Structure formats: structure tokens, C-alpha cells
PDB file of C-alpha atoms in Angstrom:
ATOM      1  CA  MET A   1      -6.847 -15.086  13.983  1.00 39.00           C
ATOM      2  CA  ALA A   2      -8.750 -13.988  10.887  1.00 42.00           C
ATOM      3  CA  GLN A   3     -11.678 -16.217  10.026  1.00 42.00           C
ATOM      4  CA  GLY A   4     -13.132 -17.432   6.729  1.00 44.00           C
ATOM      5  CA  LEU A   5      -9.834 -17.760   4.941  1.00 51.00           C
ATOM      6  CA  GLY A   6     -11.018 -20.530   2.634  1.00 60.00           C
ATOM      7  CA  ASP A   7      -8.685 -22.629   0.531  1.00 71.00           C
ATOM      8  CA  LEU A   8      -5.197 -21.689  -0.594  1.00 82.00           C
ATOM      9  CA  SER A   9      -5.465 -22.961  -4.159  1.00 87.00           C
ATOM     10  CA  ARG A  10      -5.136 -19.470  -5.658  1.00 91.00           C
ATOM     11  CA  ARG A  11      -3.494 -16.182  -4.792  1.00 94.00           C
ATOM     12  CA  VAL A  12      -6.098 -13.754  -3.431  1.00 92.00           C
ATOM     13  CA  SER A  13      -5.882 -10.120  -4.528  1.00 93.00           C
ATOM     14  CA  PRO A  14      -4.940  -7.632  -1.779  1.00 92.00           C
ATOM     15  CA  ARG A  15      -7.952  -5.592  -2.898  1.00 91.00           C
ATOM     16  CA  GLU A  16     -10.145  -8.615  -2.261  1.00 89.00           C
ATOM     17  CA  PHE A  17      -8.626  -9.484   1.110  1.00 84.00           C
ATOM     18  CA  PRO A  18      -7.103  -6.413   2.841  1.00 86.00           C
ATOM     19  CA  GLU A  19      -4.680  -6.398   5.741  1.00 80.00           C
ATOM     20  CA  LEU A  20      -5.143  -4.032   8.662  1.00 73.00           C
ATOM     21  CA  MET A  21      -1.600  -2.682   8.294  1.00 74.00           C
ATOM     22  CA  ASP A  22      -2.441  -1.570   4.754  1.00 74.00           C
ATOM     23  CA  GLY A  23      -5.246   0.638   6.086  1.00 75.00           C
ATOM     24  CA  ASP A  24      -5.428   3.466   8.591  1.00 82.00           C
ATOM     25  CA  CYS A  25      -3.733   2.912  11.917  1.00 85.00           C
ATOM     26  CA  SER A  26      -1.843   5.059  14.396  1.00 90.00           C
ATOM     27  CA  TYR A  27       1.915   5.468  14.228  1.00 94.00           C
ATOM     28  CA  GLU A  28       2.243   3.629  17.530  1.00 93.00           C
ATOM     29  CA  ASP A  29       0.281   0.618  16.266  1.00 90.00           C
ATOM     30  CA  PHE A  30       2.256   0.608  13.017  1.00 90.00           C
ATOM     31  CA  ARG A  31       5.588   0.752  14.875  1.00 93.00           C
ATOM     32  CA  ASP A  32       4.562  -1.981  17.308  1.00 90.00           C
ATOM     33  CA  CYS A  33       3.451  -4.209  14.407  1.00 87.00           C
ATOM     34  CA  LEU A  34       6.835  -3.742  12.757  1.00 91.00           C
ATOM     35  CA  ARG A  35       8.581  -4.737  15.968  1.00 91.00           C
ATOM     36  CA  SER A  36       6.394  -7.826  16.180  1.00 85.00           C
ATOM     37  CA  LEU A  37       7.214  -8.662  12.560  1.00 85.00           C
ATOM     38  CA  GLU A  38      10.910  -8.336  13.367  1.00 92.00           C
ATOM     39  CA  LYS A  39      10.408 -11.050  15.976  1.00 87.00           C
ATOM     40  CA  VAL A  40       8.635 -13.167  13.353  1.00 82.00           C
ATOM     41  CA  ASN A  41      11.595 -12.753  10.996  1.00 88.00           C
ATOM     42  CA  ARG A  42      14.108 -13.529  13.716  1.00 91.00           C
ATOM     43  CA  TRP A  43      12.358 -16.569  15.182  1.00 84.00           C
ATOM     44  CA  LEU A  44      11.327 -18.063  11.829  1.00 83.00           C
ATOM     45  CA  LEU A  45      14.720 -17.480  10.140  1.00 92.00           C
ATOM     46  CA  GLY A  46      13.277 -14.942   7.730  1.00 94.00           C
ATOM     47  CA  TYR A  47      16.601 -13.195   7.050  1.00 97.00           C
ATOM     48  CA  ARG A  48      18.451 -16.388   6.127  1.00 98.00           C
ATOM     49  CA  PRO A  49      17.367 -16.599   2.440  1.00 98.00           C
ATOM     50  CA  THR A  50      18.445 -13.023   1.663  1.00 98.00           C
ATOM     51  CA  LEU A  51      21.773 -13.240   3.509  1.00 98.00           C
ATOM     52  CA  THR A  52      22.547 -16.598   1.861  1.00 98.00           C
ATOM     53  CA  TRP A  53      21.799 -15.117  -1.570  1.00 98.00           C
ATOM     54  CA  LEU A  54      24.130 -12.197  -0.841  1.00 98.00           C
ATOM     55  CA  GLU A  55      26.935 -14.679  -0.208  1.00 96.00           C
ATOM     56  CA  GLN A  56      26.988 -15.234  -3.983  1.00 94.00           C
ATOM     57  CA  LEU A  57      28.021 -11.622  -4.515  1.00 90.00           C
ATOM     58  CA  PRO A  58      31.224 -11.583  -6.578  1.00 82.00           C
ATOM     59  CA  ARG A  59      34.187 -10.160  -4.678  1.00 77.00           C
ATOM     60  CA  GLY A  60      36.325  -7.368  -6.050  1.00 76.00           C
ATOM     61  CA  LEU A  61      33.453  -5.300  -7.439  1.00 78.00           C
ATOM     62  CA  ARG A  62      33.349  -1.546  -7.015  1.00 71.00           C
ATOM     63  CA  GLU A  63      32.551  -0.426  -3.505  1.00 81.00           C
ATOM     64  CA  PRO A  64      30.682   0.795  -1.621  1.00 93.00           C
ATOM     65  CA  MET A  65      27.926  -1.459  -2.941  1.00 95.00           C
ATOM     66  CA  HIS A  66      24.564   0.346  -3.059  1.00 97.00           C
ATOM     67  CA  ILE A  67      21.916  -2.005  -1.663  1.00 98.00           C
ATOM     68  CA  VAL A  68      18.302  -0.813  -1.633  1.00 98.00           C
ATOM     69  CA  ASP A  69      15.553  -2.479   0.396  1.00 98.00           C
ATOM     70  CA  VAL A  70      12.181  -1.929  -1.268  1.00 98.00           C
ATOM     71  CA  GLY A  71       9.313  -1.884   1.229  1.00 97.00           C
ATOM     72  CA  CYS A  72      11.789  -1.622   4.094  1.00 98.00           C
ATOM     73  CA  GLY A  73       9.211  -1.283   6.876  1.00 95.00           C
ATOM     74  CA  GLY A  74      11.026  -0.946  10.192  1.00 96.00           C
ATOM     75  CA  GLY A  75      14.432  -1.500   8.604  1.00 98.00           C
ATOM     76  CA  ASP A  76      15.271  -4.818  10.252  1.00 98.00           C
ATOM     77  CA  LEU A  77      16.490  -6.466   7.035  1.00 98.00           C
ATOM     78  CA  LEU A  78      18.939  -3.645   6.328  1.00 98.00           C
ATOM     79  CA  ARG A  79      20.221  -3.808   9.899  1.00 98.00           C
ATOM     80  CA  GLN A  80      20.921  -7.497   9.297  1.00 98.00           C
ATOM     81  CA  ILE A  81      22.646  -6.705   5.991  1.00 98.00           C
ATOM     82  CA  ALA A  82      24.751  -4.022   7.686  1.00 98.00           C
ATOM     83  CA  GLY A  83      25.995  -6.625  10.161  1.00 97.00           C
ATOM     84  CA  TRP A  84      26.590  -9.157   7.372  1.00 97.00           C
ATOM     85  CA  ALA A  85      28.664  -6.627   5.390  1.00 96.00           C
ATOM     86  CA  ARG A  86      30.656  -5.523   8.441  1.00 95.00           C
ATOM     87  CA  ARG A  87      31.603  -9.113   9.316  1.00 95.00           C
ATOM     88  CA  ARG A  88      32.887  -9.647   5.754  1.00 92.00           C
ATOM     89  CA  GLY A  89      34.640  -6.334   5.342  1.00 91.00           C
ATOM     90  CA  ILE A  90      32.367  -5.288   2.486  1.00 92.00           C
ATOM     91  CA  ALA A  91      31.703  -1.564   2.125  1.00 94.00           C
ATOM     92  CA  VAL A  92      28.021  -0.867   1.505  1.00 96.00           C
ATOM     93  CA  GLN A  93      25.712   2.070   1.060  1.00 97.00           C
ATOM     94  CA  LEU A  94      22.310   1.073   2.397  1.00 98.00           C
ATOM     95  CA  THR A  95      18.986   2.679   1.520  1.00 98.00           C
ATOM     96  CA  GLY A  96      15.506   1.694   2.652  1.00 98.00           C
ATOM     97  CA  ILE A  97      12.440   2.943   0.789  1.00 98.00           C
ATOM     98  CA  ASP A  98       8.807   2.513   1.784  1.00 97.00           C
ATOM     99  CA  LEU A  99       5.558   4.042   0.588  1.00 95.00           C
ATOM    100  CA  ASN A 100       4.172   4.334   4.124  1.00 94.00           C
ATOM    101  CA  PRO A 101       5.303   7.635   5.690  1.00 92.00           C
ATOM    102  CA  TYR A 102       5.452   5.987   9.125  1.00 96.00           C
ATOM    103  CA  ALA A 103       8.118   3.516   7.986  1.00 97.00           C
ATOM    104  CA  ALA A 104      11.079   5.904   7.750  1.00 97.00           C
ATOM    105  CA  ARG A 105      10.312   7.279  11.218  1.00 97.00           C
ATOM    106  CA  ALA A 106      10.012   3.808  12.744  1.00 97.00           C
ATOM    107  CA  ALA A 107      13.150   2.569  10.997  1.00 98.00           C
ATOM    108  CA  ALA A 108      15.192   5.570  12.121  1.00 97.00           C
ATOM    109  CA  GLU A 109      14.033   5.119  15.722  1.00 97.00           C
ATOM    110  CA  SER A 110      15.164   1.467  15.720  1.00 96.00           C
ATOM    111  CA  THR A 111      18.476   1.890  13.880  1.00 98.00           C
ATOM    112  CA  PRO A 112      21.803   3.027  15.368  1.00 97.00           C
ATOM    113  CA  LYS A 113      22.896   6.190  13.561  1.00 96.00           C
ATOM    114  CA  GLU A 114      26.409   4.832  13.118  1.00 97.00           C
ATOM    115  CA  LEU A 115      25.084   2.301  10.592  1.00 97.00           C
ATOM    116  CA  GLY A 116      24.547   5.216   8.209  1.00 96.00           C
ATOM    117  CA  ILE A 117      21.396   3.814   6.613  1.00 98.00           C
ATOM    118  CA  THR A 118      19.274   6.248   4.599  1.00 98.00           C
ATOM    119  CA  TRP A 119      15.477   6.009   4.881  1.00 98.00           C
ATOM    120  CA  VAL A 120      13.312   7.279   2.022  1.00 97.00           C
ATOM    121  CA  THR A 121       9.537   7.686   1.784  1.00 97.00           C
ATOM    122  CA  GLY A 122       8.290   7.056  -1.739  1.00 96.00           C
ATOM    123  CA  ASP A 123       7.320   4.650  -4.505  1.00 93.00           C
ATOM    124  CA  ALA A 124      10.202   2.336  -5.435  1.00 90.00           C
ATOM    125  CA  ARG A 125       8.990   2.183  -9.032  1.00 86.00           C
ATOM    126  CA  ALA A 126       9.743   5.893  -9.380  1.00 88.00           C
ATOM    127  CA  TYR A 127      12.873   5.964  -7.203  1.00 92.00           C
ATOM    128  CA  ARG A 128      15.939   7.342  -8.986  1.00 91.00           C
ATOM    129  CA  PRO A 129      18.843   7.669  -6.554  1.00 94.00           C
ATOM    130  CA  GLU A 130      21.988   9.622  -7.373  1.00 91.00           C
ATOM    131  CA  LYS A 131      24.089   6.482  -6.952  1.00 92.00           C
ATOM    132  CA  PRO A 132      22.900   3.597  -9.165  1.00 94.00           C
ATOM    133  CA  MET A 133      21.333   0.650  -7.386  1.00 96.00           C
ATOM    134  CA  ASP A 134      23.696  -2.310  -7.429  1.00 96.00           C
ATOM    135  CA  ILE A 135      21.352  -4.664  -5.567  1.00 97.00           C
ATOM    136  CA  VAL A 136      17.663  -4.466  -4.684  1.00 98.00           C
ATOM    137  CA  VAL A 137      16.136  -6.691  -2.017  1.00 98.00           C
ATOM    138  CA  SER A 138      12.649  -6.901  -0.581  1.00 98.00           C
ATOM    139  CA  SER A 139      11.153  -8.911   2.250  1.00 97.00           C
ATOM    140  CA  LEU A 140       7.433  -9.509   2.791  1.00 94.00           C
ATOM    141  CA  LEU A 141       6.508  -6.765   0.320  1.00 96.00           C
ATOM    142  CA  ALA A 142       5.268  -8.638  -2.752  1.00 97.00           C
ATOM    143  CA  HIS A 143       2.199 -10.137  -1.079  1.00 95.00           C
ATOM    144  CA  HIS A 144       0.987  -6.583  -0.385  1.00 94.00           C
ATOM    145  CA  LEU A 145       0.972  -5.857  -4.139  1.00 96.00           C
ATOM    146  CA  GLU A 146      -1.500  -6.618  -6.893  1.00 97.00           C
ATOM    147  CA  ASP A 147      -0.170  -8.773  -9.726  1.00 98.00           C
ATOM    148  CA  GLU A 148       0.181  -5.797 -12.042  1.00 97.00           C
ATOM    149  CA  GLU A 149       2.192  -3.937  -9.406  1.00 97.00           C
ATOM    150  CA  ILE A 150       4.551  -6.889  -9.008  1.00 98.00           C
ATOM    151  CA  VAL A 151       5.040  -7.031 -12.771  1.00 98.00           C
ATOM    152  CA  ALA A 152       5.829  -3.295 -12.823  1.00 96.00           C
ATOM    153  CA  LEU A 153       8.346  -3.729  -9.996  1.00 97.00           C
ATOM    154  CA  LEU A 154      10.035  -6.652 -11.763  1.00 97.00           C
ATOM    155  CA  ARG A 155      10.349  -4.611 -14.950  1.00 97.00           C
ATOM    156  CA  ARG A 156      11.729  -1.667 -13.002  1.00 96.00           C
ATOM    157  CA  MET A 157      14.359  -3.790 -11.289  1.00 97.00           C
ATOM    158  CA  GLU A 158      15.355  -5.432 -14.551  1.00 97.00           C
ATOM    159  CA  ALA A 159      15.838  -2.008 -16.144  1.00 96.00           C
ATOM    160  CA  THR A 160      17.732  -0.283 -13.336  1.00 96.00           C
ATOM    161  CA  VAL A 161      19.524  -2.716 -11.013  1.00 97.00           C
ATOM    162  CA  GLN A 162      23.181  -3.267 -11.858  1.00 95.00           C
ATOM    163  CA  LEU A 163      24.017  -6.616 -10.257  1.00 96.00           C
ATOM    164  CA  GLY A 164      20.942  -8.434  -9.038  1.00 97.00           C
ATOM    165  CA  TRP A 165      17.685  -8.464  -7.095  1.00 98.00           C
ATOM    166  CA  PHE A 166      16.069 -10.770  -4.546  1.00 98.00           C
ATOM    167  CA  ILE A 167      12.443 -11.052  -3.423  1.00 98.00           C
ATOM    168  CA  ASN A 168      11.916 -12.829  -0.099  1.00 98.00           C
ATOM    169  CA  ASP A 169       8.245 -13.548   0.528  1.00 97.00           C
ATOM    170  CA  LEU A 170       5.757 -16.075   1.842  1.00 94.00           C
ATOM    171  CA  GLU A 171       4.818 -19.454   0.444  1.00 94.00           C
ATOM    172  CA  ARG A 172       1.067 -20.057   0.208  1.00 92.00           C
ATOM    173  CA  ALA A 173       0.696 -23.284   2.175  1.00 82.00           C
ATOM    174  CA  GLN A 174      -1.600 -24.680   4.846  1.00 75.00           C
ATOM    175  CA  TRP A 175       1.227 -25.724   7.157  1.00 68.00           C
ATOM    176  CA  SER A 176       2.681 -22.185   7.106  1.00 63.00           C
ATOM    177  CA  TYR A 177      -0.684 -20.766   8.072  1.00 60.00           C
ATOM    178  CA  ARG A 178      -1.109 -23.244  10.934  1.00 62.00           C
ATOM    179  CA  MET A 179       2.438 -22.663  12.210  1.00 60.00           C
ATOM    180  CA  PHE A 180       1.895 -18.910  12.364  1.00 56.00           C
ATOM    181  CA  GLY A 181      -1.056 -19.425  14.687  1.00 56.00           C
ATOM    182  CA  LEU A 182       1.060 -21.110  17.354  1.00 51.00           C
ATOM    183  CA  VAL A 183       2.425 -17.799  18.698  1.00 53.00           C
ATOM    184  CA  ARG A 184       0.568 -14.806  20.154  1.00 62.00           C
ATOM    185  CA  TRP A 185       1.705 -11.819  18.086  1.00 63.00           C
ATOM    186  CA  HIS A 186       0.498  -8.202  18.168  1.00 64.00           C
ATOM    187  CA  PRO A 187      -3.302  -8.228  17.535  1.00 70.00           C
ATOM    188  CA  ILE A 188      -2.949  -6.619  14.100  1.00 65.00           C
ATOM    189  CA  VAL A 189      -0.217  -9.086  13.144  1.00 65.00           C
ATOM    190  CA  ARG A 190      -2.389 -11.973  14.358  1.00 68.00           C
ATOM    191  CA  HIS A 191      -5.093 -10.810  11.939  1.00 67.00           C
ATOM    192  CA  ASP A 192      -2.776  -9.950   9.039  1.00 69.00           C
ATOM    193  CA  GLY A 193      -0.579 -13.056   9.181  1.00 67.00           C
ATOM    194  CA  PRO A 194      -3.209 -15.544   7.991  1.00 76.00           C
ATOM    195  CA  VAL A 195      -4.426 -12.995   5.412  1.00 83.00           C
ATOM    196  CA  SER A 196      -0.850 -12.684   4.139  1.00 84.00           C
ATOM    197  CA  PHE A 197      -0.704 -16.407   3.431  1.00 84.00           C
ATOM    198  CA  ARG A 198      -3.815 -16.126   1.258  1.00 88.00           C
ATOM    199  CA  ARG A 199      -2.090 -13.340  -0.689  1.00 92.00           C
ATOM    200  CA  ALA A 200       1.213 -15.217  -0.904  1.00 94.00           C
ATOM    201  CA  PHE A 201       2.747 -17.341  -3.653  1.00 97.00           C
ATOM    202  CA  ARG A 202       3.466 -20.709  -5.138  1.00 96.00           C
ATOM    203  CA  LYS A 203       6.086 -21.360  -7.785  1.00 97.00           C
ATOM    204  CA  GLU A 204       3.549 -21.252 -10.601  1.00 97.00           C
ATOM    205  CA  ASP A 205       2.547 -17.726  -9.554  1.00 98.00           C
ATOM    206  CA  TRP A 206       6.106 -16.510  -9.927  1.00 98.00           C
ATOM    207  CA  VAL A 207       6.517 -18.271 -13.271  1.00 98.00           C
ATOM    208  CA  ARG A 208       3.435 -16.420 -14.516  1.00 98.00           C
ATOM    209  CA  LEU A 209       4.501 -13.039 -13.088  1.00 98.00           C
ATOM    210  CA  LEU A 210       8.049 -13.287 -14.424  1.00 98.00           C
ATOM    211  CA  ALA A 211       6.747 -14.151 -17.885  1.00 98.00           C
ATOM    212  CA  ALA A 212       4.384 -11.158 -17.779  1.00 98.00           C
ATOM    213  CA  ALA A 213       7.376  -8.936 -16.908  1.00 98.00           C
ATOM    214  CA  ASP A 214       9.444 -10.413 -19.779  1.00 98.00           C
ATOM    215  CA  VAL A 215      12.072 -11.770 -17.375  1.00 97.00           C
ATOM    216  CA  PRO A 216      13.543 -14.976 -18.877  1.00 95.00           C
ATOM    217  CA  GLY A 217      12.855 -17.901 -16.586  1.00 92.00           C
ATOM    218  CA  GLU A 218      16.291 -19.405 -17.122  1.00 95.00           C
ATOM    219  CA  VAL A 219      18.040 -16.453 -15.418  1.00 96.00           C
ATOM    220  CA  VAL A 220      15.901 -16.553 -12.252  1.00 98.00           C
ATOM    221  CA  THR A 221      15.871 -18.917  -9.290  1.00 98.00           C
ATOM    222  CA  VAL A 222      12.634 -19.666  -7.410  1.00 98.00           C
ATOM    223  CA  GLU A 223      13.429 -21.453  -4.162  1.00 97.00           C
ATOM    224  CA  ARG A 224      11.505 -22.672  -1.130  1.00 96.00           C
ATOM    225  CA  TRP A 225      13.020 -21.914   2.243  1.00 96.00           C
ATOM    226  CA  GLN A 226      11.703 -23.497   5.409  1.00 90.00           C
ATOM    227  CA  PRO A 227       9.820 -22.352   7.275  1.00 87.00           C
ATOM    228  CA  GLY A 228       7.280 -20.717   4.995  1.00 89.00           C
ATOM    229  CA  ARG A 229       9.280 -18.688   2.480  1.00 95.00           C
ATOM    230  CA  LEU A 230       9.350 -18.715  -1.321  1.00 97.00           C
ATOM    231  CA  CYS A 231      12.136 -16.557  -2.754  1.00 98.00           C
ATOM    232  CA  VAL A 232      12.931 -15.280  -6.240  1.00 98.00           C
ATOM    233  CA  GLY A 233      16.456 -14.171  -7.166  1.00 98.00           C
ATOM    234  CA  ARG A 234      18.304 -12.896 -10.179  1.00 97.00           C
ATOM    235  CA  TRP A 235      21.999 -12.170 -10.760  1.00 97.00           C
ATOM    236  CA  LYS A 236      22.923 -10.241 -13.875  1.00 93.00           C
TER     237      LYS A 236
END
């Protein structure tokens, strides 16, 4: 586990405290890290906040609903959403976008073709799909971004998303950090996990970031989810 993490009283800049996955690594290491992170999400109930938020989706809206996962990584969240939509008889068009060129390859390898999910390599802030984005979700992306990048993403979502957006990320807390260390993950994940908690969030961070993006606080929910998540959602 990474050493010298210090206190968690403030959010550390990703530039100040880099993760190994954000640097150079082989495709095989990147893919294996994503598979390890999928186990993290599954065992620590990481999909639950996003799927619960989607339950608030009004019925009877135009379909198929275009749902875009920003920073999709290996695509595990969209595979969960595909199953959620199928069980409820909701028609969806699912797109995953990630800046890392390895992500689309890894996601495609792990995803049954019959799910029909589209994988895109690119910057979500410049993404302009043919079909408007009804919903944007992200999971464990925001802590990889500098504050100014988060503000830009919030502004972009506010300007382009039709129905709502949901950010599912980590809570910056000592108990979360200690809990993560109880399991032997992939070596890169073992290093990056504790670093991620230093780069993660408390409610006051999101209040500040939302204000900087001119998103009214009264239209947004900021909720803690155990274990270790702090999620920000907005329905329009």
C-alpha cells in the first residue's frame, strides 16, 4: 500500500499525488487493473448508488434513452445498467467514453456484443454525439481530475444533458482508506486505492465545485453511500 499519505483534511491534486494507472502502463496491466476494480465495485456495492438514482427516472419518456458513461474504463457500470434496463423493460442506447485508448478495447473484450454498447475514445467535454445525451453517469472518474477539470465537466453536463447526471465517486475518509487495505488487489490497484482516497471528496468540496460551475445547490443532491462513496446527482 502506498506510504506517506498524510492526513485527509484536504483534497490533494492529482498532479501532486499521481496514480500509476494515470501514467504509462501496458495494455495487459491496464486491463487487469480494470478487472480488479470491477471486483472492488461488486464487493463494495459500488453500483448501488447509480442504479438507485436511475430508479427515479420518470416513466413514459421518449425511448430509447441515451445514457453515456463518462470515464467508462472497462465498461462494468454500463453492463450493470444494461441489465437494470432489461429487467425493467426500458429501451436504452448505451455509450461509454474514456480518454484512455486502452479503455474501449478492454471494455469491448469484456462486454457481450448483444448488449449493443458503443465504446468511444475521446474527451467527454468535447463529445457531441448524433443522438442527444439524456443521462450522463460517471463512476470513480472525478478523483482523477483537477478541480478546474471537474468544473468544466459540470458545466458541460449542465449545458448538454437532457434529463440528468450522476457522479459516483469516493468519500475522503480514514475508515474508507483502512477498509480498502483489508483485501489484496492487483499491485497497481493496491498502490492507487489509498492515493485515490487522498484525491477524493467531502461534501464541502462538492459545494465549492458546484458553485464554481454555477450549478444551483438547491437542484443537486450530495449523498453519502456506505461503504466509502459520496455521490452527486441532478435531475432537470
